[in-house]
mmCIF file of N, CA, C and O in Angstrom:
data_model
loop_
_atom_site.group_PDB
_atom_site.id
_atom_site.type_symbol
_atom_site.label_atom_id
_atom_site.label_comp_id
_atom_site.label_asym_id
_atom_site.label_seq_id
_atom_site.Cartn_x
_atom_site.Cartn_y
_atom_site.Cartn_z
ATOM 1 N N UNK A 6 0.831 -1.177 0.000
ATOM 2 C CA UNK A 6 0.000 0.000 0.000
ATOM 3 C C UNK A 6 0.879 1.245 0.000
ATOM 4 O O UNK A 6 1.761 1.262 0.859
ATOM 5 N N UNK A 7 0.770 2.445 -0.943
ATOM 6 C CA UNK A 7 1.143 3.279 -1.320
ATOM 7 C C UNK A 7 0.296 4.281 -0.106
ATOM 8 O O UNK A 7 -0.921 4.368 0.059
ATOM 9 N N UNK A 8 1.452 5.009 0.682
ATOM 10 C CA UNK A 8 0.669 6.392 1.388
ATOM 11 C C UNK A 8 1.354 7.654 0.756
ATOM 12 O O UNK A 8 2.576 7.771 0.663
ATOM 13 N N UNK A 9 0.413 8.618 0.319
ATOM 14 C CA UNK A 9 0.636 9.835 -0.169
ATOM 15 C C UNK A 9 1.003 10.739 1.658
ATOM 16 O O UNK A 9 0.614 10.342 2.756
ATOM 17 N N UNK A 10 1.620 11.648 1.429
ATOM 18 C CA UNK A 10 2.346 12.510 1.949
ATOM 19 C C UNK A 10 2.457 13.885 1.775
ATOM 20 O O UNK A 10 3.165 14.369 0.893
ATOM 21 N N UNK A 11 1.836 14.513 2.520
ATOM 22 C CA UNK A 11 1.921 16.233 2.339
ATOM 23 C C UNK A 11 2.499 17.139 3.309
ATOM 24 O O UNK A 11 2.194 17.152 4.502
ATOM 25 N N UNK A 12 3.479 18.015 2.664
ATOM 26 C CA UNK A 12 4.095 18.796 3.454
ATOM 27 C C UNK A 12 4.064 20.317 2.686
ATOM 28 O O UNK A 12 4.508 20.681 1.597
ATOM 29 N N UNK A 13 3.267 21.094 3.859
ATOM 30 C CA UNK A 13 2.705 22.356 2.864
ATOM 31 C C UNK A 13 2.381 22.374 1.345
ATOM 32 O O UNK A 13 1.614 21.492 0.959
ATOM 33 N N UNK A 14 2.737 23.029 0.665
ATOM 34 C CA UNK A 14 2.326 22.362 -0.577
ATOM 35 C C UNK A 14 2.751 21.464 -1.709
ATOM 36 O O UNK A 14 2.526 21.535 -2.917
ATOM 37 N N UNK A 15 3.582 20.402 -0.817
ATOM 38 C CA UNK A 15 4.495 19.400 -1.396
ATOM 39 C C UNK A 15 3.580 18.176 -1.266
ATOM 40 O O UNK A 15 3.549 17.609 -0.174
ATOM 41 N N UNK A 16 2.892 17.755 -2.196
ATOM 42 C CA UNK A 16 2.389 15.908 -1.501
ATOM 43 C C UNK A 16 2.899 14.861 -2.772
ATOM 44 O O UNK A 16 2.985 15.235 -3.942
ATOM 45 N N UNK A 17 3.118 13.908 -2.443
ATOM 46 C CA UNK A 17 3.767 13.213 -3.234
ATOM 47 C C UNK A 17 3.649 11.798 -2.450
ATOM 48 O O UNK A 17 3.594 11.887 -1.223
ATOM 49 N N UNK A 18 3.588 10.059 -3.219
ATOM 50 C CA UNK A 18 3.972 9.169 -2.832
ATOM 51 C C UNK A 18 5.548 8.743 -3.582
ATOM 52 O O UNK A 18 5.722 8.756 -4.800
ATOM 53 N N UNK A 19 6.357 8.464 -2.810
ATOM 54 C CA UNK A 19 7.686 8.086 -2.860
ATOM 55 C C UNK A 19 7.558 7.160 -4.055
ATOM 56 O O UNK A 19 6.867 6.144 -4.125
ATOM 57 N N UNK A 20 8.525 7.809 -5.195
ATOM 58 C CA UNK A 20 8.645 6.831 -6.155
ATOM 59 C C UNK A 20 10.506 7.081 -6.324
ATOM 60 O O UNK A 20 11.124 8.001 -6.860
ATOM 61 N N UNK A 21 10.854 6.191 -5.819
ATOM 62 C CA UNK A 21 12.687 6.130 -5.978
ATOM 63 C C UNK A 21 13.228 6.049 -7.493
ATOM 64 O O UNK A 21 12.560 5.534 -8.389
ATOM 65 N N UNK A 22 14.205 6.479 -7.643
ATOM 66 C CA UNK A 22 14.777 6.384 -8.980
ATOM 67 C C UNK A 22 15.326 4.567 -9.214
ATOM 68 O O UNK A 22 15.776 4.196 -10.298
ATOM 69 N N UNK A 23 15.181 3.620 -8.019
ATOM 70 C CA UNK A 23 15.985 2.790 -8.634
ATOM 71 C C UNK A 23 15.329 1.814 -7.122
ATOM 72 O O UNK A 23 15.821 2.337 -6.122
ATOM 73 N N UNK A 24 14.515 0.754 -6.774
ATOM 74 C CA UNK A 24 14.110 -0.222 -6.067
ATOM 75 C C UNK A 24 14.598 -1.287 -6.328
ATOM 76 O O UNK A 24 14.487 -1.659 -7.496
ATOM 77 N N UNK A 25 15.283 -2.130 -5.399
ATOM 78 C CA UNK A 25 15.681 -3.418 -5.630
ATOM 79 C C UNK A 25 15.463 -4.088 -4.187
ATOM 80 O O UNK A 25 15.092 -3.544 -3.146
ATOM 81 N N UNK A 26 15.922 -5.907 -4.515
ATOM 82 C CA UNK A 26 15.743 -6.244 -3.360
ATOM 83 C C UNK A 26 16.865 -6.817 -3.119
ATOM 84 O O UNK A 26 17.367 -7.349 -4.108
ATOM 85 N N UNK A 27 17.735 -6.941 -1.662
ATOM 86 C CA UNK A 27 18.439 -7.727 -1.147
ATOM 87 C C UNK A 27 18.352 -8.698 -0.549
ATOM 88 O O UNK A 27 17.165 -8.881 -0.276
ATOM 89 N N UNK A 28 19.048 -9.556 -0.126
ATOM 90 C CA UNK A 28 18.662 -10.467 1.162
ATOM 91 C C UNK A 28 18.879 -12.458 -0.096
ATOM 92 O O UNK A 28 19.135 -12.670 -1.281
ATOM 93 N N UNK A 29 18.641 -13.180 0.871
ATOM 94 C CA UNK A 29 18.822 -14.133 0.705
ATOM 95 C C UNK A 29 17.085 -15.064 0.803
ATOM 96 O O UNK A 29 15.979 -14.555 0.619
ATOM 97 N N UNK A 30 17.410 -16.546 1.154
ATOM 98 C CA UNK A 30 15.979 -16.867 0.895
ATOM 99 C C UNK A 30 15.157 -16.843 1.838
ATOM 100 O O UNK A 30 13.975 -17.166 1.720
ATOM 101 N N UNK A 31 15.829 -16.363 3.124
ATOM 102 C CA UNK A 31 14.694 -16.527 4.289
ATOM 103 C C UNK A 31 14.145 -14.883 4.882
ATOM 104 O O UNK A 31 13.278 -14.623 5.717
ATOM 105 N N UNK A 32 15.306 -13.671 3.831
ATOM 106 C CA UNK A 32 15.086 -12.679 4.433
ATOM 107 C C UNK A 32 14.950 -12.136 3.241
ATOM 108 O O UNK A 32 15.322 -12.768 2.252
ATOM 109 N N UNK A 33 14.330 -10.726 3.110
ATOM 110 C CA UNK A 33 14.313 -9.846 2.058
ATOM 111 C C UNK A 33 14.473 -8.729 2.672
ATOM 112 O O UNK A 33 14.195 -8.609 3.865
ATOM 113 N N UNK A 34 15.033 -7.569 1.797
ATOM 114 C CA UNK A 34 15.587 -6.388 2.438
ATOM 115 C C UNK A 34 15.143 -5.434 1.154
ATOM 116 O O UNK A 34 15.673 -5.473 0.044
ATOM 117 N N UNK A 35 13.972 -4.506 1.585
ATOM 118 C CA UNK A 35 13.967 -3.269 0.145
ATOM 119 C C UNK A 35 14.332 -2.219 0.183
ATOM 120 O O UNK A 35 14.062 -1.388 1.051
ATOM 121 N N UNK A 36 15.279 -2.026 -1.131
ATOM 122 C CA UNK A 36 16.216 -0.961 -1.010
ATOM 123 C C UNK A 36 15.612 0.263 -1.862
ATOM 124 O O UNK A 36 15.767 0.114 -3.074
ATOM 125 N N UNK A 37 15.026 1.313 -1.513
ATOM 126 C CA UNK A 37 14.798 2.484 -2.698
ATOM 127 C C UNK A 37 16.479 3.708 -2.293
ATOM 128 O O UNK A 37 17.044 4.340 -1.400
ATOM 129 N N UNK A 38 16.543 3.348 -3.668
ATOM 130 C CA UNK A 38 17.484 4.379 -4.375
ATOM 131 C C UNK A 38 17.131 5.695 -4.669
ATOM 132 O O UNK A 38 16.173 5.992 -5.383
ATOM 133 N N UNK A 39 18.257 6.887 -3.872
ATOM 134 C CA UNK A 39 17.589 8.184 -4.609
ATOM 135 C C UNK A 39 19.007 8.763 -5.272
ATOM 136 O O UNK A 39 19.807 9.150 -4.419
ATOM 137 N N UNK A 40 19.378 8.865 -6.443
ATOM 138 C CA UNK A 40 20.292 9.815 -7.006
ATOM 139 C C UNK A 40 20.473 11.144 -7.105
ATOM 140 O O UNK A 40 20.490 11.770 -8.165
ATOM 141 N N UNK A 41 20.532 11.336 -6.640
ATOM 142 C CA UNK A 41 20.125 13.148 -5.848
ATOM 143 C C UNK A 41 21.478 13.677 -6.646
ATOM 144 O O UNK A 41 22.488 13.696 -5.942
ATOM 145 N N UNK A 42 21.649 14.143 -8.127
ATOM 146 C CA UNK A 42 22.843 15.172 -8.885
ATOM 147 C C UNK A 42 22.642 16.556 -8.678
ATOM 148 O O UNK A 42 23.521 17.416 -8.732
ATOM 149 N N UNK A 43 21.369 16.741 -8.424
ATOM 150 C CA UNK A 43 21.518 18.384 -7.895
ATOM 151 C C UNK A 43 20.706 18.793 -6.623
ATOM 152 O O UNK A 43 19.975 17.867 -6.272
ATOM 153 N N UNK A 44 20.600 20.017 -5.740
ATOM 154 C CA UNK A 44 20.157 20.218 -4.842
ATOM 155 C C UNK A 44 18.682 20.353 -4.997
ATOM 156 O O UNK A 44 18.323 20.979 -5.994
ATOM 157 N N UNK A 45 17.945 19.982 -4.368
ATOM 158 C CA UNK A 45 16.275 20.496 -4.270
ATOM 159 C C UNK A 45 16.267 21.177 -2.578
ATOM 160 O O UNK A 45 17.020 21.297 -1.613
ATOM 161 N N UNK A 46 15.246 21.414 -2.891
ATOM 162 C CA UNK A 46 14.518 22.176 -1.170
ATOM 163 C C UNK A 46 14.371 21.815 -0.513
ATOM 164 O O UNK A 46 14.140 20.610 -0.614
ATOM 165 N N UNK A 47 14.338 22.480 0.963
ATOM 166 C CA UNK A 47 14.456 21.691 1.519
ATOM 167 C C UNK A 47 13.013 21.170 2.251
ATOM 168 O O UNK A 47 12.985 20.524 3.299
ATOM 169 N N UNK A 48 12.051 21.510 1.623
ATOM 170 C CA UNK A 48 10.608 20.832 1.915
ATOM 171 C C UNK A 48 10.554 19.589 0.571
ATOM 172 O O UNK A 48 9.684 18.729 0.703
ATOM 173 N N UNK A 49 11.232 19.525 -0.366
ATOM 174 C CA UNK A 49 10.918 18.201 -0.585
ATOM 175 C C UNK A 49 11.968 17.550 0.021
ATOM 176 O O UNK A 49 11.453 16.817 0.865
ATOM 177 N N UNK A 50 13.279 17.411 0.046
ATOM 178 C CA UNK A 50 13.899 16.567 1.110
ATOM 179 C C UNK A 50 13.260 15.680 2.278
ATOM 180 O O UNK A 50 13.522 14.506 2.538
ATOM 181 N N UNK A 51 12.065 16.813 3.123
ATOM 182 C CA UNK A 51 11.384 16.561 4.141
ATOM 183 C C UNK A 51 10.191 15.121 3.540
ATOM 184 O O UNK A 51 10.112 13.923 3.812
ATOM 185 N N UNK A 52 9.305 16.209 2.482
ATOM 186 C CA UNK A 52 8.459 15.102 2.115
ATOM 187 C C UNK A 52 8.665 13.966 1.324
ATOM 188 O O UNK A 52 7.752 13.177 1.081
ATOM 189 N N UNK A 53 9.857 13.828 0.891
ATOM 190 C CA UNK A 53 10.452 12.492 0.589
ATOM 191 C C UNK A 53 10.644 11.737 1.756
ATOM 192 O O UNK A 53 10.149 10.626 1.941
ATOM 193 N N UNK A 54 11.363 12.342 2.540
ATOM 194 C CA UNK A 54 12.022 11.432 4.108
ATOM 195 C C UNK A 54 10.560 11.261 4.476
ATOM 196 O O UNK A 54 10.269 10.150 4.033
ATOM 197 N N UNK A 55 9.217 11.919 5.206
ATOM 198 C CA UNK A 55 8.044 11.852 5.405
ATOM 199 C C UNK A 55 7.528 10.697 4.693
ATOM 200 O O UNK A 55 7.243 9.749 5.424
ATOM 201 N N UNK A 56 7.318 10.525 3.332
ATOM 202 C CA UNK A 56 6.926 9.555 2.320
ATOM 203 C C UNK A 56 7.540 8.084 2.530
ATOM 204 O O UNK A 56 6.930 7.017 2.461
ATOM 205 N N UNK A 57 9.067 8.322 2.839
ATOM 206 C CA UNK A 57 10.074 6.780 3.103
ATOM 207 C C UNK A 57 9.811 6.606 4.215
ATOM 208 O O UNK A 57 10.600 5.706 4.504
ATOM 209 N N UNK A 58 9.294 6.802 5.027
ATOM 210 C CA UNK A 58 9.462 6.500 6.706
ATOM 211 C C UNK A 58 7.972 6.009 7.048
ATOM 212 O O UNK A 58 7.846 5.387 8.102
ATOM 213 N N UNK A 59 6.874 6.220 6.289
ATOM 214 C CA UNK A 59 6.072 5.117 6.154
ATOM 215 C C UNK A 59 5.242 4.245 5.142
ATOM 216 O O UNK A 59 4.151 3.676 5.166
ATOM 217 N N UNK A 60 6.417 4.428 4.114
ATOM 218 C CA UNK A 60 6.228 3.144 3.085
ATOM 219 C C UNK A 60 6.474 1.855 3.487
ATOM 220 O O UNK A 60 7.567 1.485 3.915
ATOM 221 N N UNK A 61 5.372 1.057 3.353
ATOM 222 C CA UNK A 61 5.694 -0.215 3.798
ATOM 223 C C UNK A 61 6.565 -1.008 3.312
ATOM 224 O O UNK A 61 7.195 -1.692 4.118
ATOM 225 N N UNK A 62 6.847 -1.143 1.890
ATOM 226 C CA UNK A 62 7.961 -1.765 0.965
ATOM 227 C C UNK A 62 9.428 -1.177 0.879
ATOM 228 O O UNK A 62 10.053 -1.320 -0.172
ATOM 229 N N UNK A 63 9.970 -0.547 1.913
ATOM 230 C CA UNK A 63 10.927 0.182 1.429
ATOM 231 C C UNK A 63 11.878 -0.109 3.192
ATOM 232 O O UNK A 63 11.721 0.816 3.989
ATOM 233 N N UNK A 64 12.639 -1.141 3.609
ATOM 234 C CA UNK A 64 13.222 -1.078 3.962
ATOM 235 C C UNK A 64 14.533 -0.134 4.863
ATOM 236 O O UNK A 64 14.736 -0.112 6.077
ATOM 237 N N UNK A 65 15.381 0.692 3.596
ATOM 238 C CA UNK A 65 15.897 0.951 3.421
ATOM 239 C C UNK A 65 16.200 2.775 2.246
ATOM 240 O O UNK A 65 15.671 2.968 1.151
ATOM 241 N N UNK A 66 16.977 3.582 2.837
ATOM 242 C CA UNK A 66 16.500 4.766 1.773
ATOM 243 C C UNK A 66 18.472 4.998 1.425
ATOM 244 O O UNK A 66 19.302 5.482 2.194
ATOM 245 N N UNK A 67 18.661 4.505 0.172
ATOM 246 C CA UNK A 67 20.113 5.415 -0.304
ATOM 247 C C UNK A 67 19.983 6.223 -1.261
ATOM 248 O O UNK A 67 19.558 6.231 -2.416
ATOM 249 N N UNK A 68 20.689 7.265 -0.131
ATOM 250 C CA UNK A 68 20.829 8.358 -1.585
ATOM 251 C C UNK A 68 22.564 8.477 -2.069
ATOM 252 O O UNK A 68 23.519 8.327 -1.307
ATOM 253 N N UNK A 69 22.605 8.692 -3.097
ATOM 254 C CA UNK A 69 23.903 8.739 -3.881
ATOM 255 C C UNK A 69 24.211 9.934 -4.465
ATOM 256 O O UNK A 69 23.690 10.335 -5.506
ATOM 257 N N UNK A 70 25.052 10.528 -3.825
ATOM 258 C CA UNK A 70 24.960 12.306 -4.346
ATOM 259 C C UNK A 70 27.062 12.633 -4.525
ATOM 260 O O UNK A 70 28.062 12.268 -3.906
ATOM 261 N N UNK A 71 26.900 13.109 -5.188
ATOM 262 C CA UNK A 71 28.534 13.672 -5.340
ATOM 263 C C UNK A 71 28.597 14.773 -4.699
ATOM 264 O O UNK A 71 29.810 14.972 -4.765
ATOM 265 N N UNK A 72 28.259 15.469 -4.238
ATOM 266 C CA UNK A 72 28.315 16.581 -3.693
ATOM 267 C C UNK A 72 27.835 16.798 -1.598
ATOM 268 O O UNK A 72 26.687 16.615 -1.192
ATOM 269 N N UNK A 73 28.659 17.073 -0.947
ATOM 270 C CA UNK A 73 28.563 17.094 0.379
ATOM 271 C C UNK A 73 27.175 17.774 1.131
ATOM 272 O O UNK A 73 26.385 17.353 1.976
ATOM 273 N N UNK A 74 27.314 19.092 0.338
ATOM 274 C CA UNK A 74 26.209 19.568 0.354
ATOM 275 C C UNK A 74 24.840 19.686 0.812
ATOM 276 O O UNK A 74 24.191 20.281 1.673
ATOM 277 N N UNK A 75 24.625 18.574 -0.470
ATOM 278 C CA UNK A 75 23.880 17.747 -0.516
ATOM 279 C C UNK A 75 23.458 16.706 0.544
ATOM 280 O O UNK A 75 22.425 16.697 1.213
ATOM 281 N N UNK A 76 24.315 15.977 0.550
ATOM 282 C CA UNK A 76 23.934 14.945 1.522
ATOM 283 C C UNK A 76 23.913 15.548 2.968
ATOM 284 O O UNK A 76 23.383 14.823 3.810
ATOM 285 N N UNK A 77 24.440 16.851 3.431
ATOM 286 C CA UNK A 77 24.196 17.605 4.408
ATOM 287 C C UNK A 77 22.761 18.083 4.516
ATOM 288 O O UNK A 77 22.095 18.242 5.539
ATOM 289 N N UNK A 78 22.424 18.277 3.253
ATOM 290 C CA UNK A 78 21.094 19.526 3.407
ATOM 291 C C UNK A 78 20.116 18.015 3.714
ATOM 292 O O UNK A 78 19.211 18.217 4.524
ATOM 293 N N UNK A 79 20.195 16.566 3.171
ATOM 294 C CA UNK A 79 19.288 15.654 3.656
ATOM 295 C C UNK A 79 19.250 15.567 4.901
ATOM 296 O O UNK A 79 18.345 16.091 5.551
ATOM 297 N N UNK A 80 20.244 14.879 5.449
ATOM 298 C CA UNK A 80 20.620 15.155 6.924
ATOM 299 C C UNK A 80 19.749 15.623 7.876
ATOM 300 O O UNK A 80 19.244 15.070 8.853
ATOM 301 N N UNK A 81 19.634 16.998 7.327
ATOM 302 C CA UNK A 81 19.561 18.161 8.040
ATOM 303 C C UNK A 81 17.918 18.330 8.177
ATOM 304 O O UNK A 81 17.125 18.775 9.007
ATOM 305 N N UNK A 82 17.882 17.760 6.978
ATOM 306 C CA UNK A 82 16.242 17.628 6.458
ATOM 307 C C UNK A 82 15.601 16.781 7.652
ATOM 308 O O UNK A 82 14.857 17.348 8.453
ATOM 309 N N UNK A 83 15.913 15.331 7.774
ATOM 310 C CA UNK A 83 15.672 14.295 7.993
ATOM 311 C C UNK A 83 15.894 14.524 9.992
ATOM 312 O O UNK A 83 15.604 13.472 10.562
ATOM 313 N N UNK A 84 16.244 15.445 10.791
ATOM 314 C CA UNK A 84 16.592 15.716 11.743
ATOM 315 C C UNK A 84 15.719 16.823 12.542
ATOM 316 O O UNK A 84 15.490 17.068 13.727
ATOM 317 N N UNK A 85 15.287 17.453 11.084
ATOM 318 C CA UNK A 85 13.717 18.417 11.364
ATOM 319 C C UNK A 85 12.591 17.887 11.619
ATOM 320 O O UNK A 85 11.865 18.129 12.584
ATOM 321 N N UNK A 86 12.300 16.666 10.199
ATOM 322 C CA UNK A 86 11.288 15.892 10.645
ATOM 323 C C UNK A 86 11.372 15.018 11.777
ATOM 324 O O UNK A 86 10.376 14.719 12.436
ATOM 325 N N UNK A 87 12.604 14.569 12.044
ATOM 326 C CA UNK A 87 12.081 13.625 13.820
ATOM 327 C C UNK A 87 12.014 12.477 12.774
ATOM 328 O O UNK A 87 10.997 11.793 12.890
ATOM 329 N N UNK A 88 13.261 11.935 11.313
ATOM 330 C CA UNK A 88 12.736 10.715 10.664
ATOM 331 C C UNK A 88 13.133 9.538 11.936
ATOM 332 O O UNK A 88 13.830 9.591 12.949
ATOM 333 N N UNK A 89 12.533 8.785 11.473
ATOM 334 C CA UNK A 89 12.717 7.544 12.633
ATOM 335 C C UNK A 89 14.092 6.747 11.899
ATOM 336 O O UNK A 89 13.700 5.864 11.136
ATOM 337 N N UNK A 90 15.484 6.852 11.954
ATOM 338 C CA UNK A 90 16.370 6.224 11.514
ATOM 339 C C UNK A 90 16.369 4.823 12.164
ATOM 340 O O UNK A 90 16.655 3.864 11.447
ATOM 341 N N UNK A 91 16.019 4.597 13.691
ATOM 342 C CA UNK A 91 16.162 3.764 14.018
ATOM 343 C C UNK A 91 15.110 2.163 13.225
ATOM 344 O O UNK A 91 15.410 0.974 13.334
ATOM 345 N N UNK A 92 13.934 2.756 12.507
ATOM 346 C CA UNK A 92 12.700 1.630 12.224
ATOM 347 C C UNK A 92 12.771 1.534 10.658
ATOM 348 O O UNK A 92 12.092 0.718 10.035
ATOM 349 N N UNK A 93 13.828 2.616 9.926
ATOM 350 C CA UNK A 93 13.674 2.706 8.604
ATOM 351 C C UNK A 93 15.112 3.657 8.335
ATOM 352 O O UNK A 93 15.077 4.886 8.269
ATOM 353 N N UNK A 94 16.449 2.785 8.189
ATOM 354 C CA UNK A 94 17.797 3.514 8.115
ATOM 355 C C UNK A 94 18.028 4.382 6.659
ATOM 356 O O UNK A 94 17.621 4.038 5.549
ATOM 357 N N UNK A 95 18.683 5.418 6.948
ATOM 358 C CA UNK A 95 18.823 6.264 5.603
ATOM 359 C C UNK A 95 20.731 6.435 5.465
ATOM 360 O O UNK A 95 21.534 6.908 6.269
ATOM 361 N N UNK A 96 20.913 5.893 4.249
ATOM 362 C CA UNK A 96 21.877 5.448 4.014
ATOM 363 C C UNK A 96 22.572 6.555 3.147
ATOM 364 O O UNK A 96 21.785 7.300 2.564
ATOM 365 N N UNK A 97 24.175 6.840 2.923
ATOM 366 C CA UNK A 97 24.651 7.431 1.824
ATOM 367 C C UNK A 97 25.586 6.943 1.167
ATOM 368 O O UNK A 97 26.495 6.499 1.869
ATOM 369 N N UNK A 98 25.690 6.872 0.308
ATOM 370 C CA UNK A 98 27.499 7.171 -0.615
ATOM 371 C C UNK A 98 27.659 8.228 -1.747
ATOM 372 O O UNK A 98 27.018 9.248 -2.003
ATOM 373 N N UNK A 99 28.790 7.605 -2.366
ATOM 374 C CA UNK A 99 29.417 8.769 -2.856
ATOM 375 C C UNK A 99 29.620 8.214 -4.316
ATOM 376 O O UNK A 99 29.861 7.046 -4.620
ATOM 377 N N UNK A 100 29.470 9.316 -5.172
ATOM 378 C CA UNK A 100 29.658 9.434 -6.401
ATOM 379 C C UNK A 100 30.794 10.403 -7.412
ATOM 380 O O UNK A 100 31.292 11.466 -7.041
ATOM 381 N N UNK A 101 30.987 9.885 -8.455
ATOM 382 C CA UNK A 101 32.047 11.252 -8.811
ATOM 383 C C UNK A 101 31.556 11.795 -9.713
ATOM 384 O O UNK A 101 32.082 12.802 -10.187
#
């Protein structure tokens, strides 16, 4: 089940650039991918993190950004909303 998400005038259901699954045969692990190449705002940051934190299919949130920035301004995002890292981890790396 898909939950839509609104944050002022941002609503959106989480659609990742890239879903896969991990895990082996007794476990499954879902990974949504976000490729984040340039900066957005920081109210969608929020209503993305808002959107991943109670999608039921989504394990897991990586974003892949080349730029520090960036992965700061999520962060930063994700620390406003109160995301629950502990029930739904948000992951990074690095790109060139």
């Amino acid at each position: 089940m898909k939950r839509k998400v609104c944050l002022s005038a941002h609503c959106l259901s989480p659609i990742p650039d890239l879903r896969f699954e991990l895990g082996g045969p007794n476990k499954k692990f879902n990974v949504a991918l976000e490729l984040e190449r340039t900066r957005k705002s920081n109210a969608r940051y929020q209503t993305n993190l808002l959107s991943y934190s109670v999608h039921e299919h989504v394990d897991l949130v990586l974003f892949v950004t080349s730029h520090e920035s960036i992965e700061g301004a999520i962060k930063e995002a994700a620390l406003k909303i109160n995301y629950p890292f502990d029930k739904k981890p948000v992951a990074f790396a690095k790109t060139s």
